[in-house]
Structures are given as C-alpha cells and as structure tokens.
Short mmCIF file of C-alpha atoms in Angstrom, two decimals:
data_model
loop_
_atom_site.label_atom_id
_atom_site.label_comp_id
_atom_site.label_asym_id
_atom_site.label_seq_id
_atom_site.Cartn_x
_atom_site.Cartn_y
_atom_site.Cartn_z
CA MET A 1 45.35 -125.09 -88.84
CA SER A 2 46.81 -122.56 -92.00
CA GLU A 3 49.54 -123.57 -93.87
CA PRO A 4 50.83 -120.48 -94.61
CA GLY A 5 53.04 -120.61 -97.31
CA GLY A 6 54.11 -119.04 -101.23
CA ARG A 7 54.42 -121.82 -104.47
CA SER A 8 58.40 -121.58 -106.10
CA ALA A 9 58.82 -121.47 -110.12
CA SER A 10 59.57 -124.38 -109.61
CA GLY A 11 56.38 -125.41 -107.70
CA GLU A 12 58.47 -126.39 -103.59
CA ASP A 13 55.29 -125.17 -101.60
CA ARG A 14 57.29 -123.31 -99.03
CA TYR A 15 56.62 -121.46 -96.33
CA THR A 16 56.45 -118.69 -94.73
CA VAL A 17 58.79 -117.61 -92.23
CA VAL A 18 57.87 -114.50 -89.44
CA SER A 19 60.79 -113.88 -87.06
CA ALA A 20 59.23 -112.39 -83.29
CA ASP A 21 62.30 -111.59 -82.46
CA CYS A 22 64.69 -108.84 -84.78
CA HIS A 23 65.88 -105.54 -83.49
CA ALA A 24 67.43 -102.52 -84.63
CA GLY A 25 67.32 -98.92 -84.39
CA ALA A 26 68.46 -95.62 -85.30
CA ASP A 27 72.03 -94.32 -85.53
CA LEU A 28 72.74 -92.06 -82.30
CA LEU A 29 72.86 -88.63 -84.24
CA ASP A 30 70.34 -90.39 -87.17
CA TYR A 31 68.02 -89.60 -83.44
CA ARG A 32 68.14 -86.00 -83.43
CA PRO A 33 65.12 -85.38 -86.15
CA TYR A 34 63.06 -87.29 -84.29
CA LEU A 35 63.40 -86.04 -80.96
CA ALA A 36 61.72 -82.21 -79.38
CA SER A 37 64.01 -79.28 -81.01
CA ARG A 38 64.05 -78.46 -76.85
CA TYR A 39 65.88 -81.24 -76.37
CA HIS A 40 67.83 -80.67 -78.61
CA ASP A 41 71.21 -78.03 -77.66
CA GLU A 42 70.82 -81.02 -74.56
CA PHE A 43 71.53 -84.36 -77.07
CA ASP A 44 74.38 -82.38 -78.79
CA ALA A 45 76.63 -81.77 -75.34
CA TRP A 46 75.78 -85.16 -74.08
CA ALA A 47 76.05 -87.23 -77.89
CA ALA A 48 78.96 -85.02 -78.31
CA THR A 49 80.89 -86.92 -74.89
CA TYR A 50 78.77 -89.76 -74.86
CA VAL A 51 80.58 -93.54 -75.89
CA ASN A 52 78.75 -96.85 -76.99
CA PRO A 53 79.40 -99.54 -74.69
CA TYR A 54 78.75 -102.04 -77.40
CA GLU A 55 81.82 -103.09 -79.77
CA ASP A 56 78.69 -104.54 -82.37
CA LEU A 57 77.13 -100.54 -82.60
CA MET A 58 81.12 -98.84 -83.38
CA ALA A 59 81.54 -102.09 -86.16
CA ASP A 60 81.43 -101.89 -89.99
CA THR A 61 78.35 -103.73 -89.68
CA ALA A 62 76.39 -101.55 -87.28
CA ASP A 63 73.81 -100.16 -89.93
CA LYS A 64 72.24 -103.90 -90.08
CA ASN A 65 70.21 -102.08 -87.17
CA TRP A 66 68.89 -99.27 -89.32
CA ASN A 67 70.57 -100.13 -93.49
CA SER A 68 66.69 -100.82 -94.56
CA GLU A 69 67.76 -102.77 -98.52
CA ARG A 70 70.32 -104.34 -97.25
CA ARG A 71 68.26 -105.73 -93.54
CA LEU A 72 65.31 -106.42 -96.78
CA ALA A 73 68.24 -108.22 -98.27
CA GLU A 74 69.70 -109.92 -95.81
CA LEU A 75 66.65 -110.69 -94.20
CA GLU A 76 65.76 -112.72 -97.38
CA GLU A 77 68.80 -114.48 -98.40
CA ASP A 78 68.31 -115.83 -95.25
CA GLY A 79 64.23 -117.31 -95.88
CA ILE A 80 62.86 -114.92 -93.80
CA VAL A 81 59.88 -112.60 -94.96
CA ALA A 82 59.30 -109.86 -92.13
CA GLU A 83 59.44 -109.19 -88.67
CA VAL A 84 58.43 -108.37 -85.38
CA VAL A 85 60.89 -105.14 -84.53
CA PHE A 86 62.21 -104.74 -81.48
CA PRO A 87 64.93 -101.78 -80.15
CA ASN A 88 68.67 -102.46 -79.69
CA THR A 89 70.60 -99.06 -80.60
CA ILE A 90 71.25 -96.57 -77.96
CA PRO A 91 67.60 -93.90 -77.81
CA PRO A 92 69.06 -90.29 -76.66
CA PHE A 93 69.38 -89.83 -73.26
CA PHE A 94 69.70 -93.31 -72.16
CA PRO A 95 74.32 -94.59 -70.32
CA SER A 96 72.63 -98.19 -72.51
CA GLY A 97 70.96 -100.08 -75.06
CA SER A 98 66.96 -98.91 -73.59
CA LEU A 99 65.92 -102.82 -73.19
CA ILE A 100 67.66 -103.40 -70.36
CA ALA A 101 69.06 -99.49 -69.11
CA PRO A 102 67.42 -99.69 -65.48
CA ALA A 103 64.22 -96.87 -64.28
CA PRO A 104 65.25 -93.71 -64.40
CA THR A 105 64.70 -91.26 -62.27
CA ALA A 106 62.71 -88.52 -61.57
CA GLU A 107 65.15 -86.42 -62.44
CA GLU A 108 66.45 -88.65 -65.24
CA TYR A 109 62.76 -89.47 -66.38
CA GLU A 110 61.94 -86.13 -68.44
CA ARG A 111 65.23 -86.47 -70.84
CA ARG A 112 65.11 -90.36 -71.40
CA TRP A 113 61.19 -90.15 -72.29
CA ALA A 114 61.72 -87.40 -75.13
CA GLY A 115 64.28 -90.36 -76.27
CA LEU A 116 62.82 -93.13 -76.02
CA LYS A 117 59.56 -91.03 -78.37
CA ALA A 118 62.32 -90.02 -80.42
CA HIS A 119 62.66 -94.13 -81.05
CA ASN A 120 59.59 -94.67 -81.61
CA ARG A 121 59.36 -92.15 -83.85
CA TRP A 122 62.30 -93.36 -85.69
CA LEU A 123 60.82 -96.65 -85.51
CA ALA A 124 57.79 -95.91 -87.52
CA ASP A 125 59.52 -94.35 -90.58
CA PHE A 126 61.67 -97.30 -90.04
CA CYS A 127 58.50 -99.70 -90.98
CA ALA A 128 57.24 -97.35 -93.00
CA ALA A 129 60.25 -97.61 -95.44
CA ALA A 130 58.95 -101.89 -96.04
CA PRO A 131 55.01 -102.40 -96.34
CA GLY A 132 53.84 -104.41 -94.01
CA ARG A 133 57.18 -106.73 -93.41
CA ARG A 134 57.28 -105.00 -90.68
CA ALA A 135 55.48 -105.51 -86.26
CA GLY A 136 57.70 -102.07 -84.79
CA VAL A 137 57.44 -102.88 -80.94
CA PHE A 138 56.47 -99.03 -79.50
CA GLN A 139 58.55 -98.38 -76.19
CA ILE A 140 57.26 -97.10 -72.62
CA LEU A 141 58.50 -96.30 -69.81
CA LEU A 142 56.64 -96.76 -66.24
CA ASN A 143 56.23 -93.42 -64.10
CA ASP A 144 54.61 -92.02 -65.90
CA VAL A 145 51.13 -94.19 -66.39
CA GLU A 146 49.32 -91.27 -68.52
CA GLU A 147 52.37 -89.88 -70.55
CA ALA A 148 52.41 -94.08 -70.98
CA VAL A 149 48.83 -94.22 -72.63
CA LYS A 150 48.97 -91.50 -74.15
CA GLU A 151 52.31 -93.04 -76.26
CA ILE A 152 50.40 -96.15 -76.47
CA ARG A 153 47.68 -94.27 -78.76
CA ARG A 154 50.24 -91.99 -81.03
CA SER A 155 51.86 -94.64 -82.26
CA VAL A 156 49.34 -97.00 -82.97
CA GLY A 157 48.13 -93.81 -84.72
CA ALA A 158 51.17 -93.86 -86.63
CA GLY A 159 51.57 -96.99 -87.68
CA LEU A 160 53.82 -99.42 -85.21
CA LYS A 161 50.96 -102.82 -84.97
CA GLY A 162 54.02 -104.50 -82.79
CA GLY A 163 52.24 -103.65 -79.46
CA LEU A 164 54.27 -102.17 -76.35
CA LEU A 165 57.16 -102.57 -75.44
CA LEU A 166 56.22 -103.45 -72.25
CA PRO A 167 59.80 -102.70 -69.16
CA GLY A 168 59.86 -104.34 -66.16
CA THR A 169 60.24 -103.42 -62.35
CA PRO A 170 64.04 -105.29 -61.27
CA PRO A 171 64.16 -104.68 -57.13
CA GLY A 172 65.04 -101.07 -56.13
CA SER A 173 63.92 -99.96 -59.19
CA GLY A 174 60.76 -98.67 -57.11
CA LEU A 175 58.33 -98.02 -58.95
CA PRO A 176 54.29 -100.17 -58.40
CA GLU A 177 55.50 -103.61 -59.50
CA LEU A 178 53.74 -105.21 -62.69
CA TYR A 179 50.63 -107.33 -60.43
CA SER A 180 49.50 -103.55 -59.35
CA SER A 181 46.47 -102.30 -60.11
CA THR A 182 48.79 -98.92 -60.57
CA TYR A 183 48.88 -99.42 -64.16
CA ASP A 184 45.41 -100.61 -65.26
CA PRO A 185 45.11 -97.57 -68.37
CA ILE A 186 48.14 -99.79 -70.01
CA TRP A 187 46.41 -103.24 -69.94
CA ALA A 188 43.21 -101.33 -71.20
CA VAL A 189 44.27 -98.81 -74.06
CA CYS A 190 46.33 -102.01 -75.49
CA GLU A 191 42.50 -105.03 -74.67
CA GLU A 192 40.93 -101.56 -76.96
CA LEU A 193 43.93 -100.92 -80.08
CA ASP A 194 44.47 -104.99 -79.91
CA VAL A 195 48.25 -104.97 -80.04
CA PRO A 196 50.35 -107.40 -77.27
CA VAL A 197 51.95 -106.84 -75.00
CA ASN A 198 55.62 -107.53 -75.80
CA HIS A 199 58.20 -108.43 -72.22
CA HIS A 200 61.40 -109.08 -73.88
CA ALA A 201 64.65 -110.72 -71.55
CA GLY A 202 66.86 -108.68 -70.04
CA SER A 203 64.04 -105.72 -69.20
CA ALA A 204 63.86 -107.01 -65.96
CA SER A 205 67.30 -107.76 -64.23
CA PRO A 206 68.20 -105.51 -60.86
CA PRO A 207 72.42 -104.20 -61.95
CA LEU A 208 74.76 -106.86 -60.72
CA GLY A 209 78.09 -105.31 -62.19
CA ASP A 210 81.14 -106.41 -64.01
CA GLU A 211 81.98 -108.63 -62.58
CA PRO A 212 82.91 -112.34 -64.42
CA ALA A 213 80.89 -113.63 -61.81
CA ALA A 214 78.02 -110.95 -61.86
CA ARG A 215 78.42 -111.32 -65.53
CA ALA A 216 77.53 -115.68 -65.56
CA VAL A 217 75.32 -114.83 -63.41
CA PHE A 218 73.41 -111.82 -64.79
CA MET A 219 73.16 -114.82 -68.27
CA VAL A 220 71.14 -117.24 -65.52
CA GLU A 221 69.12 -115.08 -63.87
CA THR A 222 68.17 -112.48 -66.21
CA THR A 223 65.28 -115.09 -68.62
CA TRP A 224 63.87 -115.78 -64.94
CA PHE A 225 63.65 -111.43 -64.35
CA SER A 226 61.44 -111.61 -67.34
CA HIS A 227 59.59 -114.75 -66.68
CA ARG A 228 57.94 -112.16 -63.84
CA ALA A 229 55.92 -110.84 -66.04
CA LEU A 230 53.62 -113.82 -66.32
CA TRP A 231 53.16 -114.30 -63.05
CA HIS A 232 52.47 -111.21 -62.09
CA LEU A 233 49.39 -109.97 -64.02
CA VAL A 234 47.93 -113.32 -63.50
CA PHE A 235 48.31 -112.82 -59.29
CA GLY A 236 47.45 -109.64 -59.90
CA GLY A 237 43.93 -110.14 -61.84
CA ALA A 238 44.80 -108.22 -64.94
CA PHE A 239 43.82 -110.11 -67.64
CA ARG A 240 40.39 -110.54 -65.47
CA ARG A 241 39.88 -107.05 -65.28
CA HIS A 242 40.99 -107.01 -69.60
CA PRO A 243 40.11 -110.39 -71.30
CA GLY A 244 41.12 -109.12 -74.51
CA LEU A 245 44.60 -108.56 -73.29
CA LYS A 246 47.92 -110.52 -74.92
CA LEU A 247 51.32 -111.04 -73.18
CA VAL A 248 54.51 -112.09 -75.13
CA LEU A 249 57.32 -113.45 -73.43
CA THR A 250 60.42 -113.29 -75.46
CA GLU A 251 63.28 -114.55 -76.64
CA GLN A 252 63.42 -116.27 -72.54
CA GLY A 253 63.85 -119.40 -73.88
CA SER A 254 60.10 -121.50 -74.11
CA GLY A 255 61.20 -125.33 -72.72
CA TRP A 256 60.10 -123.77 -69.59
CA ILE A 257 56.57 -123.07 -69.69
CA PRO A 258 55.21 -126.42 -69.10
CA GLY A 259 56.41 -126.13 -65.63
CA VAL A 260 55.75 -122.84 -64.43
CA LEU A 261 52.59 -123.38 -65.03
CA ASP A 262 52.29 -126.10 -63.74
CA MET A 263 53.60 -124.21 -60.66
CA LEU A 264 51.32 -121.87 -60.41
CA ASP A 265 48.02 -123.80 -60.85
CA TYR A 266 49.38 -125.12 -57.46
CA TYR A 267 49.51 -122.65 -55.68
CA HIS A 268 46.41 -120.62 -57.46
CA GLN A 269 44.22 -124.28 -55.97
CA ARG A 270 46.69 -124.09 -53.05
CA LEU A 271 46.38 -120.59 -51.72
CA VAL A 272 42.67 -119.96 -52.81
CA ALA A 273 41.41 -123.31 -51.60
CA ALA A 274 43.07 -122.68 -48.18
CA ALA A 275 41.43 -119.63 -48.63
CA ALA A 276 38.31 -120.67 -47.65
CA ARG A 277 40.40 -121.65 -44.17
CA THR A 278 39.94 -118.26 -41.84
CA SER A 279 42.05 -120.80 -39.13
CA THR A 280 44.42 -121.73 -41.27
CA ALA A 281 48.51 -119.46 -41.14
CA GLU A 282 47.92 -119.89 -45.16
CA SER A 283 43.89 -118.64 -45.33
CA LYS A 284 45.95 -114.65 -45.24
CA PHE A 285 47.70 -115.21 -48.37
CA GLY A 286 44.70 -116.32 -50.36
CA ALA A 287 41.87 -114.73 -49.14
CA GLY A 288 40.22 -112.40 -51.91
CA LEU A 289 42.91 -114.30 -55.59
CA ALA A 290 39.89 -116.41 -56.50
CA ALA A 291 38.11 -113.23 -57.03
CA SER A 292 40.76 -111.43 -58.28
CA MET A 293 42.04 -113.92 -60.34
CA GLY A 294 39.61 -114.73 -62.20
CA ARG A 295 41.03 -118.48 -64.22
CA GLY A 296 43.49 -120.43 -63.15
CA PRO A 297 47.51 -120.29 -64.82
CA SER A 298 47.00 -122.09 -66.84
CA GLU A 299 44.02 -121.24 -68.60
CA ILE A 300 44.62 -117.49 -68.78
CA TRP A 301 48.04 -119.05 -70.64
CA ARG A 302 45.44 -120.75 -73.44
CA GLU A 303 43.53 -117.48 -73.52
CA ASN A 304 45.71 -114.25 -74.15
CA CYS A 305 49.63 -115.45 -73.76
CA PHE A 306 52.10 -116.12 -76.06
CA VAL A 307 56.05 -117.27 -76.15
CA GLY A 308 58.36 -115.68 -78.86
CA ALA A 309 60.77 -118.28 -79.22
CA SER A 310 63.51 -116.70 -79.39
CA PHE A 311 65.68 -119.74 -82.26
CA MET A 312 63.81 -122.32 -80.38
CA ARG A 313 66.18 -125.04 -80.29
CA ALA A 314 65.57 -129.01 -80.12
CA HIS A 315 65.05 -129.94 -77.17
CA GLU A 316 62.23 -127.42 -76.71
CA VAL A 317 59.92 -128.72 -79.28
CA PRO A 318 58.84 -131.89 -78.21
CA LEU A 319 57.17 -129.30 -75.73
CA ARG A 320 55.76 -128.29 -78.00
CA ASP A 321 51.36 -129.94 -77.24
CA ARG A 322 51.98 -128.61 -73.29
CA ILE A 323 53.24 -125.22 -74.17
CA GLY A 324 49.85 -125.10 -76.85
CA VAL A 325 51.79 -125.14 -80.52
CA ASP A 326 49.40 -121.72 -81.17
CA LYS A 327 51.20 -120.10 -78.68
CA ILE A 328 55.28 -120.54 -80.45
CA MET A 329 56.11 -118.35 -82.58
CA TRP A 330 60.34 -118.87 -83.82
CA GLY A 331 62.89 -115.49 -84.55
CA SER A 332 65.95 -114.77 -85.76
CA ASP A 333 66.69 -112.51 -83.64
CA TYR A 334 69.18 -110.66 -86.76
CA PRO A 335 71.28 -109.23 -86.29
CA HIS A 336 72.91 -109.99 -82.77
CA ASP A 337 75.18 -112.86 -82.14
CA GLU A 338 73.10 -115.06 -80.78
CA GLY A 339 70.33 -114.99 -83.79
CA THR A 340 70.32 -117.46 -86.84
CA TYR A 341 72.10 -115.59 -89.58
CA PRO A 342 73.42 -116.53 -91.51
CA TYR A 343 72.43 -120.11 -91.60
CA SER A 344 68.36 -119.64 -89.90
CA ARG A 345 67.49 -122.40 -92.83
CA GLU A 346 69.81 -124.64 -90.47
CA ALA A 347 68.39 -123.74 -87.12
CA LEU A 348 65.37 -123.95 -88.62
CA ARG A 349 66.66 -127.79 -89.11
CA VAL A 350 67.49 -128.34 -87.11
CA ALA A 351 64.36 -127.84 -83.87
CA TYR A 352 61.62 -128.65 -86.93
CA ALA A 353 63.22 -131.70 -89.05
CA GLY A 354 60.30 -134.30 -88.58
CA VAL A 355 57.63 -132.09 -87.58
CA PRO A 356 53.86 -131.98 -89.38
CA ARG A 357 53.64 -129.69 -91.91
CA ALA A 358 51.76 -127.67 -90.13
CA GLU A 359 52.52 -126.79 -87.31
CA VAL A 360 55.63 -125.68 -88.04
CA ALA A 361 54.38 -123.62 -90.61
CA ALA A 362 52.29 -122.14 -87.36
CA MET A 363 55.44 -121.73 -85.45
CA ILE A 364 57.64 -120.87 -87.92
CA GLY A 365 55.57 -117.45 -89.03
CA GLY A 366 51.20 -118.17 -89.07
CA ASN A 367 50.92 -117.80 -85.39
CA ALA A 368 53.13 -113.87 -84.92
CA ALA A 369 51.51 -112.86 -88.33
CA ARG A 370 48.34 -113.21 -86.39
CA VAL A 371 49.16 -111.68 -83.22
CA TYR A 372 51.28 -108.81 -85.08
CA GLY A 373 48.57 -108.56 -88.06
CA PHE A 374 50.95 -109.73 -90.46
CA ASP A 375 49.43 -109.40 -94.52
CA LEU A 376 49.43 -114.04 -94.96
CA ASP A 377 48.45 -113.72 -98.50
CA PHE A 378 50.85 -110.36 -99.37
CA LEU A 379 54.05 -111.64 -97.39
CA ASP A 380 53.81 -115.14 -99.54
CA ALA A 381 54.43 -114.06 -102.64
CA ILE A 382 57.44 -113.10 -101.49
CA ALA A 383 58.09 -116.65 -99.20
CA ALA A 384 57.36 -118.53 -103.09
CA LYS A 385 60.67 -116.93 -103.97
CA ALA A 386 62.46 -116.21 -100.82
CA GLY A 387 61.34 -119.14 -97.99
CA PRO A 388 62.85 -122.21 -97.14
CA THR A 389 60.98 -125.46 -99.20
CA VAL A 390 59.42 -128.46 -96.80
CA ARG A 391 61.25 -130.30 -98.19
CA GLU A 392 64.47 -128.19 -97.70
CA LEU A 393 62.92 -128.21 -93.29
CA ALA A 394 61.99 -131.91 -93.39
CA GLU A 395 65.67 -133.29 -93.47
CA PRO A 396 67.54 -132.87 -90.33
CA LEU A 397 71.23 -131.22 -90.65
CA ASP A 398 73.67 -133.47 -90.61
CA GLU A 399 76.60 -130.38 -89.91
CA THR A 400 76.67 -127.85 -88.26
CA PRO A 401 78.51 -124.27 -89.96
CA PRO A 402 81.50 -124.46 -88.77
CA ASP A 403 81.38 -120.57 -87.97
CA ALA A 404 77.84 -120.85 -86.56
CA THR A 405 76.97 -118.82 -83.14
CA SER A 406 73.76 -118.52 -82.89
CA PRO A 407 73.13 -121.48 -79.45
CA VAL A 408 70.79 -123.89 -81.79
CA PHE A 409 74.35 -124.51 -82.97
CA ALA A 410 75.84 -125.28 -79.54
CA ARG A 411 76.88 -128.62 -78.08
CA GLY A 412 73.80 -130.35 -77.20
CA GLY A 413 71.76 -127.65 -77.37
CA SER A 414 69.97 -129.77 -80.86
CA VAL A 415 69.29 -132.27 -78.60
CA ARG A 416 65.49 -133.71 -78.71
CA VAL A 417 63.38 -135.11 -75.15
CA TRP A 418 60.99 -136.77 -76.75
#
C-alpha cells in the first residue's frame, strides 16, 4: 500500500491529506454571469426578493465558500493540501441549498436546471484558480436524462474531475427510483469518462417540516435515506451493466457499512434461492435477480464502491478492514460548523492514533487521490510544508479543544470499539 507524503525541511515525514468532503459555492449575485443571458431578467427579479434561510451564508465568514485565497490558506493551516468540492450555497432559482431542495416539478425544472448549470460553470473557474488542488463535483437533475448526460460531458470537459453529484429520489418526488434502467445513460457516461457517481447525505430525504421533532427526525433519518442509493444501484443491476462504474457515498458515516452489506448479502442469497423454488411465496421476489445483478452485494462493494468518511470517528476505525482500508476517504467537511476546521490535526489524532502508517496514509489522502485523479507527486511537495507529521498523528489526543464543534469531539464520539 502506498504512503503518500512529503518530508519537511526538518526531515520529518508528513502525510498528504486530501479532504474528500468540502463544500463551496458562489455568493448569490455572483452566479449571474454564469447563467444563460435569457435568464438574467428572471434572476434579477428572483434574487431581489430571495431571503437566504442559512445563517452561516449570511455571516462574515460566508466567503469561505468562494474566497479562493482564504480557503487555500485555511485548509493548509489545517494540514489539508487538496479537496473534493461539493456544493453549498444557493444556486439560482432554488428555494434552499441544492443538496436538500426537493426534486423540481415540471414547471420548476427549466429554471432550476439553468441554475445548476450556472453553478457548474462557476465551479470550473473556482477549481481552475487552484490547479491540481480541487476536484469539483458537478450537479445534474434527473428529470431529463438526455440533458443530464450532455451536462456530464460538458462538465468533465471543463475540467471538473470530482464526478457527478447524484440527486436522491425521495418518496413523493415523482421521479423513477434509482434502480430504474431509465438512468443507464448516466451510469454509462460516468463509466466511459471514468468519473465517480457521488451521493451525499441530505440529498434524498423527504420534506418533514420545521417542528423541533421534525428536525430531530431528519437528523436521525437523513443518512438512511442517502444509504438507499447503494442498494438501489446494486439490486438494479447498474454495476453488472457498467462494471467500471464507481459509487462514492459521502458524509453518511461509515460504521453502518459492514452490517448493511451483511443484510444485502442475506437478502440477495435468500431471494435468488427462492426464485428456484417456483411454488414458494417468495419466489416472485427473486425472479430474475441473479441475472440482473450478477455479483453479490459485498463483491460489488469491494470492486465498485467507496465511502467519503467525513470526520471519521474513532469508533468507526476498528471496522476499517471490514469496510476496506482502500475504500475509506477521510473528509473535513470544511467550511461547515460540524466540520473539523480548525482542528483537523486533532480530529485525525482522535481517529487514527495507533493505526499503521500505511493505512492512515491511504485513508486520509491516498485513496481520494486515486478515486478523484489527484497527482500525489504534486501534492506531496505541498504536504512537505503543510501536512501533519507522522509522529504527530501517532499521538492520542489527550485534551479536546474547548471550542471544537465537530461530532468527532462529541462525548462518546471518540470511544474505540475493538
């Protein structure tokens, strides 16, 4: 297993840290030049009355989302030399952040589609401002598959190498479920262009309202709704038809993966076996499943899937062999409050102190470089100055920073289960 990293001027070995989960976006009015000109008047009218629902996007620190120089400086200060960039701010014509906005109606589709394409164009410029250090994740909508495929090709051609952000199809969306072969052209072009399909937490939950209980239920359920993309694509046969397809599940935790794979293997084996016994009540559930899926769920995971293990916590780390050390990609979630900035070094110590060096190197940088196409030789030179030292991350963290807000540091969040 490779050990990406550089050697500092003092001779100490350093890790090359790539965050597989960061977020960015333009300030609202700065999207205007990236919109097709025919939408400018509509955008001006919409923006004039739009009220941003997110306090962090109205604060003095909001420019972390679009201030390239500030961002580079803060990430380097935090020990991070490259990032995978998911969306964060409000794209044109959206009621909220695109990750959690409901699927648009037919009437809303045209304007929101124009808004997402504007974001993708802005993101290409944002990534170009830091060559080799940002992999931008471009967005699509699922309402029109042919248009989505065109935008995938255009975005990759524009230099966005972070791959596709797959929207969810929550209950009530009116869209075909993700297991549908309707989406095969999307899987095919991502396989052809060798870019991953990313599915981020929050993008598949149904609307629940604003009551206190609803917000708590959202926190409990949002990752589960995001997990659904895994079994939809597995049972839908997407990986049999497109064996080179890569699926990345980001900011959904990682400790759930071994148990879910066991469950999926159980149902796969049970239903395939039942299909051979035509007289049983379950036989119809397994009919055609073996032919449509090909390999079993665990094998598909090993060959095709990865986890963006945002602010990975210590109790998840002992499961790394069952998840696959080569599948795990740590992320800081910058600039979110639940992210690890400015204590990413401390967060890495919480999770990885005592873990073999080669495994740490893979999980906090090497795997993301491989999946998203970063040049490690280039990044290692930056890490020689900015990266955390091997000796530093080997030391357990004795004292939590008092103003840290990431769940990594929450009570019980650093308990190891060996």
